[in-house]
Amino acid sequence: MSIQRFLALATVCAASLSCAQAGPVQPGQELSPAERSALTEGSTVQMGRQQFQILVPAVRPKGAGAASGETWLVNEQGVVGRSTHEVLVAQADAVAVQAVVASGVLPPLVQASYGGAMRLTTLRFASFADAVRARAVLVQRLPSAEVTVPVQYDSPRAR
């Protein structure tokens, strides 16, 4: 084993140990490149111009995971965020969104809430990847709508 490879491996192990000792990650926390490579699943999810990596279950807060309806991820800048797999569709009639949903081109829905007069629809999916795929379809099918997959980079606090 070369010295460079050994040092890279030692850095990743140290980052992994320090994160494990520090406890779970929090939204808004910045991870170093070594921590990102050690603490993510390796695959990348592309959403528009943004790329995200999914965090491994061991570093997520207790109770946060697939069963909780959340995905913990890291953006390109190394900032930790969380998604509840929601797609928000604004400035589109509920009937138009329902037509896209009924066409069967979206991944299976977990929950849908149509805003009617407010022209805001919330669609929830089983995974972050499903929400991102649905966003891409909705952007294409409803070009005048604003379609987003919110990622939260801070923790809610009482005022």
mmCIF file of C-alpha atoms in Angstrom:
data_model
loop_
_atom_site.group_PDB
_atom_site.id
_atom_site.type_symbol
_atom_site.label_atom_id
_atom_site.label_comp_id
_atom_site.label_asym_id
_atom_site.label_seq_id
_atom_site.Cartn_x
_atom_site.Cartn_y
_atom_site.Cartn_z
ATOM 1 C CA MET A 1 0.000 0.000 0.000
ATOM 2 C CA SER A 2 1.376 3.385 -0.964
ATOM 3 C CA ILE A 3 1.837 6.082 1.653
ATOM 4 C CA GLN A 4 -0.666 8.351 -0.133
ATOM 5 C CA ARG A 5 -3.345 5.673 -0.103
ATOM 6 C CA PHE A 6 -2.630 4.942 3.567
ATOM 7 C CA LEU A 7 -2.927 8.625 4.499
ATOM 8 C CA ALA A 8 -6.183 8.973 2.554
ATOM 9 C CA LEU A 9 -7.611 5.915 4.304
ATOM 10 C CA ALA A 10 -6.471 7.206 7.707
ATOM 11 C CA THR A 11 -8.113 10.586 7.041
ATOM 12 C CA VAL A 12 -11.420 8.968 6.089
ATOM 13 C CA CYS A 13 -11.322 6.711 9.163
ATOM 14 C CA ALA A 14 -10.538 9.655 11.439
ATOM 15 C CA ALA A 15 -13.382 11.691 9.944
ATOM 16 C CA SER A 16 -15.741 8.769 10.356
ATOM 17 C CA LEU A 17 -14.721 8.242 13.977
ATOM 18 C CA SER A 18 -14.968 11.923 14.856
ATOM 19 C CA CYS A 19 -18.470 12.132 13.384
ATOM 20 C CA ALA A 20 -19.546 8.941 15.115
ATOM 21 C CA GLN A 21 -18.227 10.264 18.425
ATOM 22 C CA ALA A 22 -19.810 13.674 17.921
ATOM 23 C CA GLY A 23 -23.220 12.084 17.386
ATOM 24 C CA PRO A 24 -25.673 12.496 14.576
ATOM 25 C CA VAL A 25 -25.351 15.224 11.985
ATOM 26 C CA GLN A 26 -27.671 18.222 12.056
ATOM 27 C CA PRO A 27 -29.210 20.292 9.260
ATOM 28 C CA GLY A 28 -26.848 23.091 8.293
ATOM 29 C CA GLN A 29 -23.747 21.262 9.499
ATOM 30 C CA GLU A 30 -20.846 21.459 7.058
ATOM 31 C CA LEU A 31 -18.914 18.292 6.268
ATOM 32 C CA SER A 32 -15.366 18.181 4.939
ATOM 33 C CA PRO A 33 -14.718 16.283 1.679
ATOM 34 C CA ALA A 34 -13.256 13.394 3.714
ATOM 35 C CA GLU A 35 -16.344 13.287 5.941
ATOM 36 C CA ARG A 36 -18.627 13.398 2.898
ATOM 37 C CA SER A 37 -16.923 10.435 1.263
ATOM 38 C CA ALA A 38 -16.993 8.473 4.534
ATOM 39 C CA LEU A 39 -20.561 9.306 5.543
ATOM 40 C CA THR A 40 -22.519 9.134 2.283
ATOM 41 C CA GLU A 41 -23.860 6.161 0.375
ATOM 42 C CA GLY A 42 -21.834 7.075 -2.699
ATOM 43 C CA SER A 43 -24.622 7.542 -5.234
ATOM 44 C CA THR A 44 -25.568 11.027 -6.391
ATOM 45 C CA VAL A 45 -29.068 12.389 -6.992
ATOM 46 C CA GLN A 46 -29.204 15.162 -9.600
ATOM 47 C CA MET A 47 -31.963 17.790 -9.283
ATOM 48 C CA GLY A 48 -31.688 20.462 -11.915
ATOM 49 C CA ARG A 49 -28.220 21.947 -11.486
ATOM 50 C CA GLN A 50 -27.839 20.628 -7.940
ATOM 51 C CA GLN A 51 -26.299 17.342 -6.822
ATOM 52 C CA PHE A 52 -26.994 15.595 -3.530
ATOM 53 C CA GLN A 53 -25.508 12.582 -1.783
ATOM 54 C CA ILE A 54 -27.528 10.523 0.698
ATOM 55 C CA LEU A 55 -26.110 10.131 4.219
ATOM 56 C CA VAL A 56 -25.595 6.641 5.634
ATOM 57 C CA PRO A 57 -28.146 5.683 8.330
ATOM 58 C CA ALA A 58 -25.556 5.523 11.137
ATOM 59 C CA VAL A 59 -25.042 9.313 11.228
ATOM 60 C CA ARG A 60 -28.666 10.387 10.898
ATOM 61 C CA PRO A 61 -30.484 11.518 14.040
ATOM 62 C CA LYS A 62 -32.304 8.720 15.853
ATOM 63 C CA GLY A 63 -35.636 7.971 14.207
ATOM 64 C CA ALA A 64 -34.720 9.749 10.951
ATOM 65 C CA GLY A 65 -34.711 7.458 7.988
ATOM 66 C CA ALA A 66 -36.874 5.789 5.376
ATOM 67 C CA ALA A 67 -39.542 4.783 7.905
ATOM 68 C CA SER A 68 -39.782 8.381 9.154
ATOM 69 C CA GLY A 69 -40.392 9.720 5.654
ATOM 70 C CA GLU A 70 -37.156 11.715 5.689
ATOM 71 C CA THR A 71 -33.936 11.566 3.741
ATOM 72 C CA TRP A 72 -30.789 13.170 5.119
ATOM 73 C CA LEU A 73 -28.439 14.399 2.444
ATOM 74 C CA VAL A 74 -25.435 16.549 1.658
ATOM 75 C CA ASN A 75 -25.326 19.167 -1.098
ATOM 76 C CA GLU A 76 -22.325 19.995 -3.310
ATOM 77 C CA GLN A 77 -21.004 22.498 -0.758
ATOM 78 C CA GLY A 78 -20.979 19.818 1.962
ATOM 79 C CA VAL A 79 -23.953 21.217 3.880
ATOM 80 C CA VAL A 80 -26.283 18.696 5.534
ATOM 81 C CA GLY A 81 -29.992 18.989 4.773
ATOM 82 C CA ARG A 82 -33.131 16.934 5.084
ATOM 83 C CA SER A 83 -36.014 16.240 2.767
ATOM 84 C CA THR A 84 -39.491 14.950 3.559
ATOM 85 C CA HIS A 85 -39.881 13.787 -0.062
ATOM 86 C CA GLU A 86 -42.354 16.552 -0.870
ATOM 87 C CA VAL A 87 -42.823 18.262 -4.199
ATOM 88 C CA LEU A 88 -44.464 21.689 -4.036
ATOM 89 C CA VAL A 89 -46.286 22.845 -7.149
ATOM 90 C CA ALA A 90 -47.207 26.547 -7.100
ATOM 91 C CA GLN A 91 -49.046 28.680 -9.651
ATOM 92 C CA ALA A 92 -50.793 25.700 -11.229
ATOM 93 C CA ASP A 93 -54.448 24.747 -11.097
ATOM 94 C CA ALA A 94 -55.155 21.706 -8.951
ATOM 95 C CA VAL A 95 -57.009 20.150 -11.895
ATOM 96 C CA ALA A 96 -53.884 20.367 -14.079
ATOM 97 C CA VAL A 97 -51.731 18.760 -11.378
ATOM 98 C CA GLN A 98 -54.349 16.047 -10.801
ATOM 99 C CA ALA A 99 -54.329 15.311 -14.538
ATOM 100 C CA VAL A 100 -50.557 14.735 -14.469
ATOM 101 C CA VAL A 101 -50.909 12.521 -11.383
ATOM 102 C CA ALA A 102 -53.752 10.543 -13.009
ATOM 103 C CA SER A 103 -51.723 9.999 -16.191
ATOM 104 C CA GLY A 104 -49.480 7.549 -14.317
ATOM 105 C CA VAL A 105 -46.175 9.169 -15.323
ATOM 106 C CA LEU A 106 -45.160 10.030 -11.749
ATOM 107 C CA PRO A 107 -43.705 7.626 -9.187
ATOM 108 C CA PRO A 108 -46.365 6.312 -6.772
ATOM 109 C CA LEU A 109 -47.679 8.964 -4.380
ATOM 110 C CA VAL A 110 -47.713 8.563 -0.617
ATOM 111 C CA GLN A 111 -49.926 11.609 -0.058
ATOM 112 C CA ALA A 112 -51.376 14.528 -2.023
ATOM 113 C CA SER A 113 -52.855 17.838 -0.903
ATOM 114 C CA TYR A 114 -54.419 20.109 -3.511
ATOM 115 C CA GLY A 115 -54.715 23.791 -2.586
ATOM 116 C CA GLY A 116 -57.529 24.835 -4.891
ATOM 117 C CA ALA A 117 -57.855 28.631 -4.807
ATOM 118 C CA MET A 118 -54.364 28.999 -3.335
ATOM 119 C CA ARG A 119 -52.927 27.198 -6.392
ATOM 120 C CA LEU A 120 -50.472 25.279 -4.227
ATOM 121 C CA THR A 121 -50.241 21.497 -4.360
ATOM 122 C CA THR A 122 -48.113 19.301 -2.116
ATOM 123 C CA LEU A 123 -47.223 15.811 -3.325
ATOM 124 C CA ARG A 124 -45.342 13.409 -1.054
ATOM 125 C CA PHE A 125 -43.360 10.434 -2.341
ATOM 126 C CA ALA A 126 -41.692 7.394 -0.765
ATOM 127 C CA SER A 127 -38.120 8.558 -1.396
ATOM 128 C CA PHE A 128 -36.062 11.622 -2.223
ATOM 129 C CA ALA A 129 -35.160 10.103 -5.597
ATOM 130 C CA ASP A 130 -38.880 9.609 -6.401
ATOM 131 C CA ALA A 131 -39.591 13.244 -5.478
ATOM 132 C CA VAL A 132 -36.761 14.432 -7.737
ATOM 133 C CA ARG A 133 -38.040 12.272 -10.634
ATOM 134 C CA ALA A 134 -41.571 13.622 -10.104
ATOM 135 C CA ARG A 135 -40.259 17.191 -10.082
ATOM 136 C CA ALA A 136 -38.589 16.661 -13.461
ATOM 137 C CA VAL A 137 -41.844 15.352 -14.981
ATOM 138 C CA LEU A 138 -43.945 18.139 -13.467
ATOM 139 C CA VAL A 139 -41.553 20.845 -14.703
ATOM 140 C CA GLN A 140 -41.905 19.401 -18.191
ATOM 141 C CA ARG A 141 -45.693 18.916 -18.088
ATOM 142 C CA LEU A 142 -46.539 22.185 -16.282
ATOM 143 C CA PRO A 143 -44.048 24.728 -17.692
ATOM 144 C CA SER A 144 -45.770 27.775 -16.160
ATOM 145 C CA ALA A 145 -45.784 26.290 -12.643
ATOM 146 C CA GLU A 146 -43.098 26.665 -9.999
ATOM 147 C CA VAL A 147 -42.068 23.162 -8.948
ATOM 148 C CA THR A 148 -39.668 22.597 -6.058
ATOM 149 C CA VAL A 149 -38.405 19.829 -3.801
ATOM 150 C CA PRO A 150 -37.686 21.637 -0.524
ATOM 151 C CA VAL A 151 -34.514 20.739 1.357
ATOM 152 C CA GLN A 152 -34.301 22.068 4.913
ATOM 153 C CA TYR A 153 -30.839 23.268 5.989
ATOM 154 C CA ASP A 154 -31.707 24.393 9.517
ATOM 155 C CA SER A 155 -33.493 22.957 12.526
ATOM 156 C CA PRO A 156 -36.898 24.344 13.491
ATOM 157 C CA ARG A 157 -36.791 26.337 16.745
ATOM 158 C CA ALA A 158 -39.428 27.930 18.910
ATOM 159 C CA ARG A 159 -39.371 31.717 18.982
#
